[in-house]
Structure formats: C-alpha cells, structure tokens
Amino acid sequence: MACRRTRDKQDLVRLARHGDDVVVDWDQTAPGRGSSICPDLDCVEQATARDAARLRASLRGGTVDQVLCALTEIHHHLESAQHSKEHNA
C-alpha cells in the first residue's frame, strides 16, 4: 500500500498477476500472485507517481504499463464512485 496503513483485507483492492497479465481483482478471488492497495485516490495517485514499484515487486512480475493500467482502472472507479456519492448527497 502506498500509505503503509494497516487495513483488513476486505477493505483493500487487489491486483493479481494472472499469467503474463496484471488485472484488478475486484472480488478478490482471481488465482495468482496478488498485491493490494487502499481504495483511496491519494494512495492510487502515490503508487502511480512511483511507477507502482512496490506493487510490481509484490506481484513479482508484470510490466510497468500493466500495473499502471490497472491503477488507472482503480482510479477511474474511485472517481466515479466519489462523483456518484456527491451527486446523490
């Protein structure tokens, strides 16, 4: 995690190395080596700014582009959820 805070597993978003690809494992059931990140825009942005070095090391594979693509997916999802929450408030 970019923030290095301790959280329960179910409160995190998991990335999984599945074969030669890195995917966002929203339901935390994908096989393969995994790494987690806080579902927080600041954490996702910090990881992206660092080229996701910790996540890639934890996944023991995956290209920079694959991990950054997964982080972009998470970022868009979080922004959309935040926008919906603000719109419904």
Coordinates of N, CA, C and O in Angstrom, one line a residue:
M1 N 0.8 -1.2 0.0 CA 0.0 0.0 0.0 C 0.9 1.2 0.0 O 1.9 1.3 0.6
A2 N 0.4 2.2 -0.7 CA 1.2 3.5 -0.8 C 1.3 4.2 0.6 O 2.3 4.8 1.0
C3 N 0.2 4.1 1.3 CA 0.1 4.8 2.6 C 0.7 4.0 3.8 O 1.0 4.6 4.8
R4 N 0.9 2.7 3.6 CA 1.5 1.8 4.6 C 0.6 1.7 5.8 O 1.1 1.2 6.8
R5 N -0.7 2.0 5.7 CA -1.6 1.8 6.8 C -2.0 0.4 6.9 O -2.0 -0.3 5.9
T6 N -2.4 -0.1 8.1 CA -2.9 -1.4 8.2 C -4.4 -1.4 8.0 O -5.1 -0.6 8.7
R7 N -4.9 -2.3 7.2 CA -6.4 -2.4 6.9 C -6.7 -3.8 6.8 O -5.9 -4.7 6.4
D8 N -8.0 -4.1 7.0 CA -8.5 -5.5 6.7 C -8.4 -5.8 5.2 O -8.6 -4.9 4.4
K9 N -8.2 -7.0 4.9 CA -8.1 -7.5 3.5 C -9.3 -7.1 2.7 O -9.2 -6.6 1.6
Q10 N -10.5 -7.2 3.3 CA -11.7 -6.9 2.5 C -11.9 -5.4 2.3 O -12.7 -5.0 1.4
D11 N -11.1 -4.6 2.9 CA -11.1 -3.1 2.7 C -10.1 -2.6 1.7 O -10.0 -1.4 1.5
L12 N -9.5 -3.5 1.0 CA -8.5 -3.2 0.0 C -8.9 -3.6 -1.4 O -9.8 -4.4 -1.5
V13 N -8.2 -3.1 -2.4 CA -8.4 -3.5 -3.8 C -7.2 -4.4 -4.1 O -6.1 -4.0 -3.9
R14 N -7.5 -5.5 -4.7 CA -6.4 -6.5 -5.0 C -6.0 -6.4 -6.5 O -6.9 -6.4 -7.3
L15 N -4.8 -6.4 -6.8 CA -4.3 -6.6 -8.1 C -3.7 -8.0 -8.2 O -3.1 -8.5 -7.2
A16 N -3.9 -8.7 -9.2 CA -3.4 -10.1 -9.4 C -2.6 -10.3 -10.6 O -3.0 -9.7 -11.7
R17 N -1.6 -11.0 -10.5 CA -0.8 -11.4 -11.7 C -1.4 -12.7 -12.2 O -1.3 -13.7 -11.5
H18 N -2.0 -12.6 -13.3 CA -2.6 -13.8 -13.9 C -2.0 -14.1 -15.2 O -2.2 -13.4 -16.2
G19 N -1.1 -15.1 -15.2 CA -0.3 -15.4 -16.4 C 0.7 -14.3 -16.6 O 1.4 -13.9 -15.7
D20 N 0.6 -13.8 -17.8 CA 1.5 -12.7 -18.2 C 0.8 -11.3 -18.0 O 1.4 -10.3 -18.5
D21 N -0.3 -11.3 -17.4 CA -1.1 -10.0 -17.3 C -1.3 -9.6 -15.8 O -1.1 -10.5 -14.9
V22 N -1.6 -8.4 -15.6 CA -2.0 -7.9 -14.3 C -3.4 -7.4 -14.4 O -3.7 -6.6 -15.3
V23 N -4.3 -7.8 -13.5 CA -5.7 -7.5 -13.5 C -6.1 -6.9 -12.2 O -5.5 -7.3 -11.1
V24 N -7.2 -6.1 -12.2 CA -7.8 -5.7 -10.9 C -8.7 -6.8 -10.5 O -9.6 -7.2 -11.3
D25 N -8.5 -7.3 -9.3 CA -9.3 -8.4 -8.8 C -10.3 -7.9 -7.8 O -10.1 -7.9 -6.6
W26 N -11.4 -7.3 -8.3 CA -12.4 -6.6 -7.5 C -13.0 -7.5 -6.4 O -13.2 -7.0 -5.3
D27 N -13.3 -8.7 -6.8 CA -13.9 -9.6 -5.8 C -12.9 -10.5 -5.0 O -13.3 -11.4 -4.2
Q28 N -11.6 -10.3 -5.2 CA -10.5 -10.9 -4.5 C -10.6 -12.4 -4.6 O -10.3 -13.1 -3.7
T29 N -10.9 -12.9 -5.8 CA -10.9 -14.4 -6.0 C -10.1 -14.9 -7.1 O -10.0 -16.1 -7.3
A30 N -9.4 -14.0 -7.9 CA -8.6 -14.4 -9.0 C -7.4 -15.2 -8.5 O -6.8 -14.9 -7.5
P31 N -7.0 -16.3 -9.3 CA -5.8 -17.0 -8.9 C -4.6 -16.2 -9.2 O -4.6 -15.2 -10.0
G32 N -3.5 -16.6 -8.7 CA -2.2 -16.0 -9.0 C -1.7 -15.1 -7.8 O -2.4 -14.8 -6.9
R33 N -0.5 -14.6 -8.0 CA 0.1 -13.7 -7.1 C -0.6 -12.4 -7.0 O -1.0 -11.9 -8.0
G34 N -0.8 -11.9 -5.8 CA -1.6 -10.7 -5.6 C -0.9 -9.6 -4.8 O 0.1 -9.9 -4.1
S35 N -1.4 -8.4 -4.9 CA -0.9 -7.3 -4.1 C -2.1 -6.4 -3.9 O -2.9 -6.3 -4.8
S36 N -2.1 -5.7 -2.8 CA -3.3 -4.9 -2.5 C -2.9 -3.4 -2.4 O -1.8 -3.0 -2.0
I37 N -4.0 -2.6 -2.6 CA -3.8 -1.1 -2.4 C -5.1 -0.6 -1.8 O -6.2 -1.1 -2.0
C38 N -5.0 0.5 -1.0 CA -6.1 1.1 -0.4 C -7.1 1.7 -1.5 O -6.6 2.2 -2.5
P39 N -8.3 1.6 -1.3 CA -9.3 2.2 -2.2 C -9.4 3.7 -2.0 O -10.5 4.2 -1.6
D40 N -8.3 4.4 -2.1 CA -8.2 5.8 -1.7 C -7.5 6.5 -2.9 O -6.4 6.0 -3.3
L41 N -8.1 7.5 -3.4 CA -7.5 8.2 -4.6 C -6.0 8.7 -4.3 O -5.2 8.5 -5.1
D42 N -5.7 9.1 -3.1 CA -4.4 9.6 -2.7 C -3.4 8.4 -2.8 O -2.3 8.5 -3.3
C43 N -3.8 7.2 -2.3 CA -2.9 6.1 -2.4 C -2.7 5.6 -3.8 O -1.5 5.3 -4.2
V44 N -3.7 5.6 -4.6 CA -3.6 5.2 -6.0 C -2.7 6.2 -6.8 O -1.8 5.8 -7.5
E45 N -2.8 7.5 -6.5 CA -2.0 8.5 -7.1 C -0.5 8.4 -6.7 O 0.4 8.6 -7.5
Q46 N -0.3 8.1 -5.4 CA 1.1 7.9 -4.9 C 1.7 6.7 -5.6 O 2.9 6.8 -6.0
A47 N 1.0 5.6 -5.7 CA 1.5 4.4 -6.4 C 1.8 4.7 -7.8 O 2.8 4.3 -8.4
T48 N 0.9 5.4 -8.5 CA 1.1 5.7 -9.9 C 2.4 6.6 -10.1 O 3.2 6.4 -11.0
A49 N 2.5 7.6 -9.2 CA 3.7 8.5 -9.3 C 5.0 7.8 -9.1 O 6.0 8.2 -9.7
R50 N 5.0 6.7 -8.4 CA 6.2 5.9 -8.2 C 6.3 4.8 -9.2 O 7.1 3.8 -9.0
D51 N 5.6 4.8 -10.3 CA 5.6 3.8 -11.3 C 5.2 2.4 -10.7 O 5.6 1.4 -11.1
A52 N 4.4 2.5 -9.6 CA 3.9 1.3 -8.9 C 5.0 0.3 -8.5 O 4.8 -0.9 -8.6
A53 N 6.2 0.8 -8.1 CA 7.3 -0.1 -7.9 C 7.0 -1.1 -6.8 O 7.4 -2.3 -6.9
R54 N 6.4 -0.7 -5.7 CA 6.1 -1.7 -4.6 C 5.1 -2.7 -5.1 O 5.3 -3.9 -4.7
L55 N 4.1 -2.3 -5.8 CA 3.1 -3.3 -6.3 C 3.8 -4.3 -7.2 O 3.5 -5.5 -7.1
R56 N 4.6 -3.8 -8.2 CA 5.3 -4.7 -9.1 C 6.2 -5.7 -8.4 O 6.2 -6.8 -8.7
A57 N 6.9 -5.2 -7.4 CA 7.8 -6.0 -6.6 C 6.9 -7.1 -5.9 O 7.3 -8.3 -5.8
S58 N 5.8 -6.7 -5.3 CA 5.0 -7.6 -4.6 C 4.3 -8.6 -5.5 O 4.2 -9.8 -5.1
L59 N 4.0 -8.2 -6.7 CA 3.4 -9.1 -7.7 C 4.5 -10.1 -8.3 O 4.1 -11.1 -8.9
R60 N 5.7 -9.7 -8.1 CA 6.8 -10.5 -8.7 C 6.7 -10.7 -10.2 O 6.9 -11.8 -10.8
G61 N 6.3 -9.6 -10.8 CA 6.1 -9.6 -12.3 C 5.2 -8.6 -12.8 O 4.6 -7.8 -12.0
G62 N 4.9 -8.6 -14.0 CA 4.1 -7.6 -14.6 C 4.9 -6.4 -15.1 O 5.9 -6.0 -14.4
T63 N 4.5 -5.8 -16.2 CA 5.2 -4.7 -16.7 C 4.7 -3.4 -16.0 O 3.7 -3.4 -15.4
V64 N 5.5 -2.3 -16.1 CA 5.1 -1.1 -15.6 C 3.7 -0.7 -16.2 O 2.8 -0.2 -15.5
D65 N 3.6 -0.8 -17.5 CA 2.4 -0.4 -18.2 C 1.2 -1.2 -17.7 O 0.1 -0.7 -17.6
Q66 N 1.4 -2.5 -17.5 CA 0.3 -3.3 -17.0 C -0.2 -2.9 -15.6 O -1.4 -2.8 -15.4
V67 N 0.7 -2.6 -14.7 CA 0.3 -2.2 -13.4 C -0.3 -0.8 -13.4 O -1.3 -0.5 -12.8
L68 N 0.3 0.1 -14.2 CA -0.3 1.5 -14.3 C -1.6 1.4 -15.0 O -2.5 2.2 -14.6
C69 N -1.9 0.5 -15.9 CA -3.2 0.4 -16.5 C -4.2 -0.1 -15.4 O -5.3 0.5 -15.4
A70 N -3.8 -1.0 -14.6 CA -4.7 -1.5 -13.5 C -5.0 -0.3 -12.5 O -6.1 -0.2 -12.1
L71 N -3.9 0.4 -12.2 CA -4.1 1.6 -11.3 C -5.1 2.6 -11.9 O -5.9 3.2 -11.2
T72 N -5.0 2.8 -13.2 CA -5.8 3.8 -13.9 C -7.3 3.3 -13.8 O -8.2 4.1 -13.5
E73 N -7.5 2.0 -13.9 CA -8.8 1.4 -13.8 C -9.4 1.7 -12.4 O -10.5 2.1 -12.2
I74 N -8.6 1.4 -11.4 CA -9.0 1.7 -10.0 C -9.3 3.2 -9.8 O -10.3 3.5 -9.2
H75 N -8.4 4.0 -10.3 CA -8.6 5.5 -10.1 C -9.9 5.9 -10.7 O -10.7 6.6 -10.1
H76 N -10.2 5.5 -11.9 CA -11.5 5.8 -12.6 C -12.7 5.3 -11.8 O -13.7 6.0 -11.6
H77 N -12.6 4.1 -11.3 CA -13.7 3.5 -10.5 C -13.9 4.4 -9.2 O -15.0 4.6 -8.9
L78 N -12.8 4.7 -8.5 CA -13.0 5.5 -7.3 C -13.5 6.9 -7.6 O -14.3 7.4 -6.8
E79 N -13.0 7.5 -8.7 CA -13.6 8.9 -9.0 C -15.1 8.8 -9.3 O -15.8 9.6 -8.9
S80 N -15.4 7.8 -10.1 CA -16.9 7.6 -10.4 C -17.7 7.4 -9.2 O -18.8 8.0 -9.0
A81 N -17.2 6.6 -8.3 CA -18.0 6.3 -7.0 C -18.1 7.6 -6.2 O -19.1 7.9 -5.6
Q82 N -17.0 8.4 -6.1 CA -17.0 9.6 -5.4 C -18.0 10.6 -6.0 O -18.7 11.3 -5.3
H83 N -17.9 10.7 -7.3 CA -18.8 11.6 -8.0 C -20.3 11.2 -7.8 O -21.1 12.1 -7.5
S84 N -20.6 9.9 -7.8 CA -22.0 9.5 -7.6 C -22.4 9.8 -6.2 O -23.5 10.2 -5.9
K85 N -21.5 9.6 -5.2 CA -21.8 9.9 -3.8 C -22.1 11.4 -3.6 O -23.0 11.7 -2.9
E86 N -21.3 12.2 -4.2 CA -21.5 13.7 -4.1 C -22.8 14.1 -4.8 O -23.5 15.0 -4.3
H87 N -23.1 13.5 -5.9 CA -24.3 13.8 -6.7 C -25.6 13.4 -6.0 O -26.6 14.1 -6.0
N88 N -25.5 12.3 -5.2 CA -26.7 11.8 -4.5 C -26.8 12.4 -3.1 O -27.8 12.2 -2.5
A89 N -25.8 13.2 -2.7 CA -25.9 13.8 -1.3 C -26.8 15.0 -1.3 O -27.1 15.6 -2.2

